Tab-separated table of C-alpha atoms in Angstrom:
chain	number	residue	atom	x	y	z
A	1	MET	CA	-19.740	35.791	-10.964
A	2	LEU	CA	-18.365	35.413	-7.448
A	3	THR	CA	-17.668	38.715	-5.696
A	4	ARG	CA	-16.138	39.297	-2.282
A	5	GLN	CA	-19.559	40.188	-0.876
A	6	ASN	CA	-21.112	37.007	-2.292
A	7	VAL	CA	-18.341	34.873	-0.837
A	8	LEU	CA	-18.672	36.517	2.574
A	9	ARG	CA	-22.449	36.152	2.479
A	10	ARG	CA	-22.141	32.459	1.629
A	11	VAL	CA	-19.510	31.796	4.307
A	12	CYS	CA	-21.605	33.554	6.962
A	13	SER	CA	-24.820	31.760	5.993
A	14	SER	CA	-26.342	29.197	8.326
A	15	ALA	CA	-26.368	26.561	5.556
A	16	PHE	CA	-22.601	26.913	5.065
A	17	CYS	CA	-21.977	26.660	8.816
A	18	VAL	CA	-24.144	23.538	9.080
A	19	GLU	CA	-22.378	21.957	6.079
A	20	THR	CA	-18.955	22.798	7.534
A	21	LEU	CA	-19.855	21.336	10.936
A	22	LYS	CA	-21.198	18.217	9.250
A	23	THR	CA	-17.981	17.773	7.260
A	24	LEU	CA	-15.846	18.289	10.379
A	25	PHE	CA	-17.998	15.735	12.210
A	26	TYR	CA	-17.468	13.163	9.441
A	27	ILE	CA	-13.722	13.867	9.411
A	28	GLY	CA	-13.703	13.438	13.191
A	29	LEU	CA	-15.373	10.035	12.820
A	30	PHE	CA	-12.831	9.052	10.161
A	31	TYR	CA	-9.902	10.098	12.380
A	32	SER	CA	-11.310	8.390	15.461
A	33	PHE	CA	-11.974	5.038	13.800
A	34	SER	CA	-8.803	5.009	11.665
A	35	ILE	CA	-6.310	5.939	14.382
A	36	SER	CA	-8.088	3.747	16.960
A	37	LEU	CA	-8.002	0.751	14.622
A	38	THR	CA	-4.294	1.254	13.860
A	39	PHE	CA	-3.288	1.253	17.525
A	40	TYR	CA	-5.794	-1.496	18.341
A	41	ASN	CA	-4.398	-3.789	15.615
A	42	LYS	CA	-0.828	-3.212	16.795
A	43	TRP	CA	-1.773	-4.062	20.387
A	44	ILE	CA	-4.078	-7.018	19.697
A	45	ILE	CA	-1.751	-8.684	17.190
A	46	LYS	CA	1.114	-8.546	19.679
A	47	ARG	CA	-1.264	-10.114	22.228
A	48	PHE	CA	-2.557	-13.025	20.117
A	49	ASN	CA	0.066	-13.410	17.317
A	50	ILE	CA	-2.519	-14.635	14.782
A	51	PRO	CA	-2.993	-11.577	12.520
A	52	LEU	CA	-4.420	-13.430	9.511
A	53	SER	CA	-6.947	-15.376	11.584
A	54	MET	CA	-8.015	-12.175	13.326
A	55	THR	CA	-8.470	-10.489	9.963
A	56	MET	CA	-10.603	-13.450	8.853
A	57	ALA	CA	-12.813	-13.015	11.902
A	58	HIS	CA	-13.143	-9.298	11.137
A	59	LEU	CA	-14.223	-10.038	7.558
A	60	VAL	CA	-16.920	-12.461	8.703
A	61	VAL	CA	-18.283	-10.016	11.282
A	62	LYS	CA	-18.248	-7.146	8.735
A	63	PHE	CA	-20.270	-9.278	6.314
A	64	ILE	CA	-22.837	-10.059	9.030
A	65	LEU	CA	-23.052	-6.382	10.022
A	66	ALA	CA	-23.489	-5.294	6.383
A	67	MET	CA	-26.217	-7.913	5.908
A	68	PHE	CA	-27.972	-6.716	9.073
A	69	VAL	CA	-27.797	-3.030	8.031
A	70	ARG	CA	-29.112	-3.910	4.563
A	71	GLN	CA	-32.147	-5.568	6.147
A	72	ILE	CA	-32.796	-2.472	8.256
A	73	LEU	CA	-32.514	-0.219	5.181
A	74	THR	CA	-34.917	-2.480	3.283
A	75	CYS	CA	-37.489	-2.208	6.085
A	76	ILE	CA	-37.101	1.589	6.241
A	77	THR	CA	-37.124	2.349	2.500
A	78	ARG	CA	-39.448	-0.516	1.469
A	79	ARG	CA	-37.137	-1.161	-1.471
A	80	GLU	CA	-35.045	-4.249	-2.160
A	81	ARG	CA	-31.271	-3.819	-2.010
A	82	THR	CA	-28.960	-4.601	-4.924
A	83	VAL	CA	-28.074	-8.273	-5.369
A	84	LEU	CA	-25.636	-9.060	-8.185
A	85	THR	CA	-26.058	-12.127	-10.372
A	86	TRP	CA	-23.206	-14.643	-10.506
A	87	SER	CA	-21.690	-13.444	-13.782
A	88	PRO	CA	-20.910	-9.808	-12.829
A	89	TYR	CA	-20.281	-10.868	-9.231
A	90	CYS	CA	-17.443	-13.180	-10.315
A	91	LYS	CA	-16.080	-11.059	-13.165
A	92	ARG	CA	-16.200	-7.610	-11.534
A	93	VAL	CA	-16.012	-8.128	-7.765
A	94	ALA	CA	-13.808	-11.203	-7.270
A	95	ALA	CA	-10.430	-9.628	-8.113
A	96	THR	CA	-11.229	-6.550	-6.023
A	97	GLY	CA	-12.196	-8.690	-3.030
A	98	VAL	CA	-9.068	-10.859	-3.165
A	99	ALA	CA	-6.802	-7.796	-3.526
A	100	ALA	CA	-8.567	-6.069	-0.616
A	101	ALA	CA	-8.234	-9.163	1.594
A	102	LEU	CA	-4.506	-9.512	0.919
A	103	ASP	CA	-4.009	-5.761	1.409
A	104	ILE	CA	-5.624	-5.819	4.872
A	105	GLY	CA	-4.147	-9.209	5.794
A	106	LEU	CA	-0.542	-8.270	4.964
A	107	SER	CA	-0.977	-4.882	6.654
A	108	ASN	CA	-2.104	-6.518	9.886
A	109	TRP	CA	0.596	-9.188	9.611
A	110	SER	CA	3.292	-6.495	9.364
A	111	PHE	CA	2.370	-5.267	12.871
A	112	GLU	CA	4.138	-8.347	14.238
A	113	PHE	CA	7.441	-6.944	13.020
A	114	ILE	CA	7.371	-3.144	12.652
A	115	THR	CA	6.383	-0.042	14.587
A	116	ILE	CA	3.271	2.045	13.918
A	117	SER	CA	5.381	4.941	12.598
A	118	LEU	CA	7.191	2.735	10.041
A	119	TYR	CA	3.878	1.107	9.094
A	120	THR	CA	2.162	4.483	8.577
A	121	MET	CA	5.081	5.814	6.544
A	122	SER	CA	5.423	2.707	4.376
A	123	LYS	CA	1.666	2.368	3.784
A	124	SER	CA	1.531	5.961	2.551
A	125	THR	CA	3.443	4.769	-0.521
A	126	ALA	CA	0.195	3.145	-1.640
A	127	ILE	CA	-0.427	6.319	-3.638
A	128	ILE	CA	2.515	5.377	-5.920
A	129	PHE	CA	0.903	2.050	-6.743
A	130	ILE	CA	-2.552	3.628	-7.065
A	131	LEU	CA	-1.125	6.066	-9.605
A	132	GLY	CA	0.714	3.292	-11.434
A	133	PHE	CA	-2.304	1.014	-11.754
A	134	ALA	CA	-4.561	3.982	-12.559
A	135	ILE	CA	-2.322	4.803	-15.521
A	136	LEU	CA	-2.161	1.133	-16.535
A	137	LEU	CA	-5.961	0.817	-16.414
A	138	LYS	CA	-6.327	4.206	-18.162
A	139	LEU	CA	-8.067	5.811	-15.195
A	140	GLU	CA	-5.310	8.476	-15.150
A	141	LYS	CA	-3.098	10.024	-17.829
A	142	LEU	CA	0.685	10.045	-17.444
A	143	ARG	CA	1.739	13.600	-16.527
A	144	TRP	CA	5.013	15.155	-15.413
A	145	HIS	CA	3.729	15.921	-11.936
A	146	LEU	CA	2.993	12.219	-11.342
A	147	ILE	CA	6.695	11.479	-11.856
A	148	LEU	CA	7.529	14.244	-9.353
A	149	VAL	CA	5.074	12.748	-6.840
A	150	VAL	CA	6.591	9.265	-7.188
A	151	LEU	CA	10.153	10.614	-6.794
A	152	LEU	CA	9.262	12.630	-3.680
A	153	ILE	CA	7.506	9.717	-1.976
A	154	ALA	CA	10.183	7.167	-2.951
A	155	THR	CA	12.990	9.469	-1.727
A	156	GLY	CA	11.098	10.174	1.476
A	157	LEU	CA	10.564	6.474	2.123
A	158	PHE	CA	14.259	5.708	1.550
A	159	MET	CA	15.284	8.438	4.008
A	160	PHE	CA	12.725	7.241	6.553
A	161	VAL	CA	13.974	3.639	6.627
A	162	TYR	CA	17.699	4.449	6.159
A	163	HIS	CA	19.579	3.497	9.344
A	164	SER	CA	16.272	3.313	11.220
A	165	THR	CA	16.870	1.818	14.662
A	166	GLN	CA	13.512	-0.023	14.556
A	167	PHE	CA	13.630	-1.217	10.937
A	168	ASN	CA	12.586	-4.808	10.167
A	169	LEU	CA	12.957	-6.090	6.590
A	170	MET	CA	10.196	-8.714	6.856
A	171	GLY	CA	7.635	-6.240	8.179
A	172	PHE	CA	8.703	-3.609	5.655
A	173	LEU	CA	8.271	-6.034	2.736
A	174	LEU	CA	4.850	-7.112	4.044
A	175	VAL	CA	3.531	-3.561	4.268
A	176	LEU	CA	5.101	-2.670	0.893
A	177	GLY	CA	3.304	-5.656	-0.636
A	178	ALA	CA	0.104	-4.453	1.044
A	179	SER	CA	0.632	-1.010	-0.503
A	180	CYS	CA	0.969	-2.546	-3.956
A	181	LEU	CA	-2.212	-4.564	-3.464
A	182	SER	CA	-3.891	-1.424	-2.170
A	183	GLY	CA	-3.196	0.165	-5.550
A	184	VAL	CA	-4.927	-2.737	-7.309
A	185	ARG	CA	-7.771	-2.715	-4.783
A	186	TRP	CA	-8.704	0.954	-5.032
A	187	CYS	CA	-8.362	1.188	-8.808
A	188	LEU	CA	-10.648	-1.816	-9.252
A	189	SER	CA	-13.008	-0.440	-6.590
A	190	GLN	CA	-13.208	2.824	-8.505
A	191	MET	CA	-14.138	0.933	-11.665
A	192	ILE	CA	-16.881	-0.951	-9.791
A	193	THR	CA	-18.435	2.015	-7.988
A	194	GLN	CA	-18.419	4.107	-11.169
A	195	LYS	CA	-20.403	1.435	-13.007
A	196	SER	CA	-23.897	2.666	-12.177
A	197	GLU	CA	-25.495	-0.441	-13.726
A	198	LEU	CA	-23.927	-2.570	-10.973
A	199	GLY	CA	-25.739	-0.553	-8.301
A	200	LEU	CA	-22.931	-0.725	-5.712
A	201	GLN	CA	-22.597	3.013	-5.037
A	202	ASN	CA	-23.917	2.536	-1.497
A	203	PRO	CA	-21.004	1.580	0.829
A	204	ILE	CA	-23.074	-0.990	2.724
A	205	ASP	CA	-23.950	-2.786	-0.517
A	206	MET	CA	-20.299	-2.690	-1.564
A	207	ILE	CA	-19.127	-4.099	1.780
A	208	TYR	CA	-21.810	-6.803	1.643
A	209	HIS	CA	-20.810	-7.982	-1.838
A	210	ILE	CA	-17.039	-7.779	-1.439
A	211	GLN	CA	-16.626	-9.509	1.959
A	212	PRO	CA	-17.234	-13.100	0.737
A	213	TRP	CA	-14.487	-12.745	-1.888
A	214	MET	CA	-12.196	-11.269	0.756
A	215	ILE	CA	-12.838	-14.282	2.975
A	216	VAL	CA	-12.112	-16.664	0.069
A	217	GLY	CA	-8.934	-14.746	-0.796
A	218	LEU	CA	-7.477	-14.730	2.712
A	219	MET	CA	-8.587	-18.151	3.968
A	220	PRO	CA	-5.802	-20.236	2.301
A	221	LEU	CA	-3.069	-18.030	3.796
A	222	SER	CA	-4.748	-18.040	7.198
A	223	ILE	CA	-5.029	-21.843	7.275
A	224	TYR	CA	-1.504	-22.440	5.918
A	225	PHE	CA	0.371	-20.039	8.203
A	226	GLU	CA	-1.799	-20.035	11.341
A	227	GLY	CA	-4.092	-23.078	11.236
A	228	THR	CA	-2.021	-25.160	13.669
A	229	THR	CA	-1.272	-22.189	15.926
A	230	LEU	CA	-4.928	-21.195	16.115
A	231	GLY	CA	-6.056	-24.749	16.854
A	232	ALA	CA	-3.468	-25.167	19.628
A	233	THR	CA	-3.763	-21.783	21.352
A	234	GLU	CA	-5.245	-21.700	24.842
A	235	GLN	CA	-6.597	-18.234	24.123
A	236	PHE	CA	-9.328	-19.663	21.884
A	237	PHE	CA	-9.901	-23.316	20.914
A	238	ARG	CA	-7.992	-24.934	23.799
A	239	TYR	CA	-9.332	-22.543	26.411
A	240	SER	CA	-9.453	-23.469	30.094
A	241	ASP	CA	-11.238	-20.376	31.387
A	242	LEU	CA	-14.627	-19.562	29.820
A	243	ARG	CA	-14.512	-15.958	30.992
A	244	GLN	CA	-11.101	-15.469	29.397
A	245	LEU	CA	-12.412	-16.941	26.144
A	246	ALA	CA	-15.397	-14.559	26.207
A	247	SER	CA	-13.028	-11.639	26.863
A	248	ASN	CA	-10.760	-12.624	23.957
A	249	CYS	CA	-13.695	-13.036	21.570
A	250	GLY	CA	-15.002	-9.645	22.693
A	251	LEU	CA	-11.654	-8.036	21.859
A	252	VAL	CA	-11.710	-9.561	18.360
A	253	LEU	CA	-15.327	-8.433	17.901
A	254	LEU	CA	-14.360	-4.893	18.926
A	255	GLY	CA	-11.769	-4.781	16.139
A	256	ALA	CA	-14.306	-6.018	13.596
A	257	VAL	CA	-16.786	-3.312	14.591
A	258	LEU	CA	-14.039	-0.658	14.360
A	259	ALA	CA	-13.089	-1.907	10.882
A	260	PHE	CA	-16.728	-1.790	9.754
A	261	LEU	CA	-17.197	1.722	11.143
A	262	LEU	CA	-13.959	2.888	9.485
A	263	GLU	CA	-15.023	1.647	6.047
A	264	SER	CA	-18.452	3.191	6.477
A	265	SER	CA	-16.993	6.546	7.608
A	266	GLU	CA	-14.631	6.633	4.600
A	267	TYR	CA	-17.488	6.088	2.168
A	268	LEU	CA	-19.696	8.514	4.119
A	269	LEU	CA	-17.065	11.254	3.904
A	270	ILE	CA	-16.558	10.683	0.172
A	271	SER	CA	-20.290	10.585	-0.575
A	272	THR	CA	-20.977	13.889	1.230
A	273	THR	CA	-17.785	15.738	0.210
A	274	SER	CA	-15.231	14.337	-2.242
A	275	SER	CA	-12.244	12.010	-2.520
A	276	LEU	CA	-10.099	15.173	-2.350
A	277	THR	CA	-11.411	15.905	1.148
A	278	LEU	CA	-10.603	12.347	2.200
A	279	SER	CA	-7.075	12.685	0.759
A	280	VAL	CA	-6.396	15.956	2.580
A	281	ALA	CA	-7.840	14.523	5.795
A	282	GLY	CA	-5.663	11.443	5.306
A	283	ILE	CA	-2.475	13.544	5.202
A	284	PHE	CA	-3.224	15.162	8.558
A	285	LYS	CA	-4.320	11.797	9.961
A	286	GLU	CA	-0.894	10.331	9.164
A	287	LEU	CA	0.761	13.229	11.008
A	288	CYS	CA	-1.470	12.544	14.027
A	289	THR	CA	-0.692	8.811	13.893
A	290	ILE	CA	3.076	9.367	13.757
A	291	TYR	CA	2.877	11.889	16.618
A	292	LEU	CA	0.841	9.517	18.798
A	293	ALA	CA	3.150	6.596	17.955
A	294	VAL	CA	6.164	8.587	19.142
A	295	LYS	CA	4.409	9.848	22.281
A	296	ILE	CA	2.484	6.717	23.304
A	297	ASN	CA	4.526	3.799	21.929
A	298	HIS	CA	7.873	5.656	22.125
A	299	ASN	CA	8.739	4.963	18.465
A	300	GLU	CA	12.152	6.433	17.663
A	301	LEU	CA	12.648	8.924	14.815
A	302	THR	CA	16.033	10.307	13.764
A	303	PRO	CA	16.277	13.740	12.081
A	304	LEU	CA	16.838	11.938	8.745
A	305	ASN	CA	13.697	9.842	9.302
A	306	THR	CA	11.723	13.022	10.025
A	307	VAL	CA	12.941	14.701	6.825
A	308	GLY	CA	11.966	11.576	4.894
A	309	PHE	CA	8.495	11.649	6.390
A	310	VAL	CA	8.090	15.327	5.452
A	311	LEU	CA	9.198	14.587	1.864
A	312	CYS	CA	6.686	11.754	1.601
A	313	LEU	CA	3.859	13.962	2.873
A	314	LEU	CA	4.981	16.693	0.467
A	315	GLY	CA	4.667	14.265	-2.441
A	316	ILE	CA	1.143	13.288	-1.391
A	317	THR	CA	0.194	16.958	-0.908
A	318	VAL	CA	1.499	17.888	-4.373
A	319	HIS	CA	-0.603	15.138	-5.905
A	320	VAL	CA	-3.748	16.187	-4.017
A	321	VAL	CA	-3.358	19.883	-4.940
A	322	LEU	CA	-2.604	19.246	-8.624
A	323	LYS	CA	-5.457	16.745	-8.815
A	324	ALA	CA	-7.806	19.389	-7.402
A	325	LEU	CA	-6.596	21.986	-9.913
A	326	ASP	CA	-7.006	19.492	-12.749
A	327	ASN	CA	-10.584	18.666	-11.702
A	328	ARG	CA	-11.357	22.365	-11.359
A	329	GLY	CA	-10.087	22.975	-14.892
A	330	LYS	CA	-12.265	20.169	-16.271
A	331	ASN	CA	-15.348	21.517	-14.471
A	332	THR	CA	-14.691	25.056	-15.764
A	333	SER	CA	-14.312	23.880	-19.360
């Protein structure tokens, strides 16, 4: 039984302090990589105007980095890493990879049309689609509070985009489509990582196996919409200055490394704490992103937009808290 003295003793212990500092360090990494990548993508996509091709380059680099890290881990542990056979690789991983590729691709594409604040707000609706697909795939049960969460987020989103001075329908639809695909992506990812027989609990192994399917999923769109543009641009294939080409390639490589570090930090935070910690950290991260977007990029927010944003965050917070209480009840029983 936990008493006040036991709680105080545990909080004041060196082990608790070390664990708290470690968690804060991981959250700091998550914030740094996530917010940096958001602002980087907005800036670089406005610079090159080839968001799908850039995303393709990121996927290739992430696959190479994951392969390199796997080799290092093999040398250190002296144990072979997981390699899936073709049957489970096609049946279990393919759909997840394609959904993930389209999620990231459409998200990056939307930066051509909308502000960071509208992107952050609209992408937060992914939780609605995650809940919907989780219920459909029987990962979650339909409860009254889920309806409340959906209503709060949907109302908040409507108020955020209503009469917004920087609203763009094309960009909004792209990021809304990305949110829907994000729901498919994370529900399928949950099903994969929870299958212990697949052996993809390690984030590096997951990244390594999913990247090829992401490349296959995004390549047709990249070629169709940007193939001619990419082939004709002087920034890459028709370059005239070798130093400028090296600089441009370095900028693309920087984004790929940031994306790889972000994915790794997300999985690292979940593996050492819980998905609840990541969710709570994500709420505050969105507040930081909106604040920086207003201060740095001078995104405009009306009072109605601000109320809508607060409602959306309230919906996410309600879901996180009730999910935590539900898990606590299961553990107690």
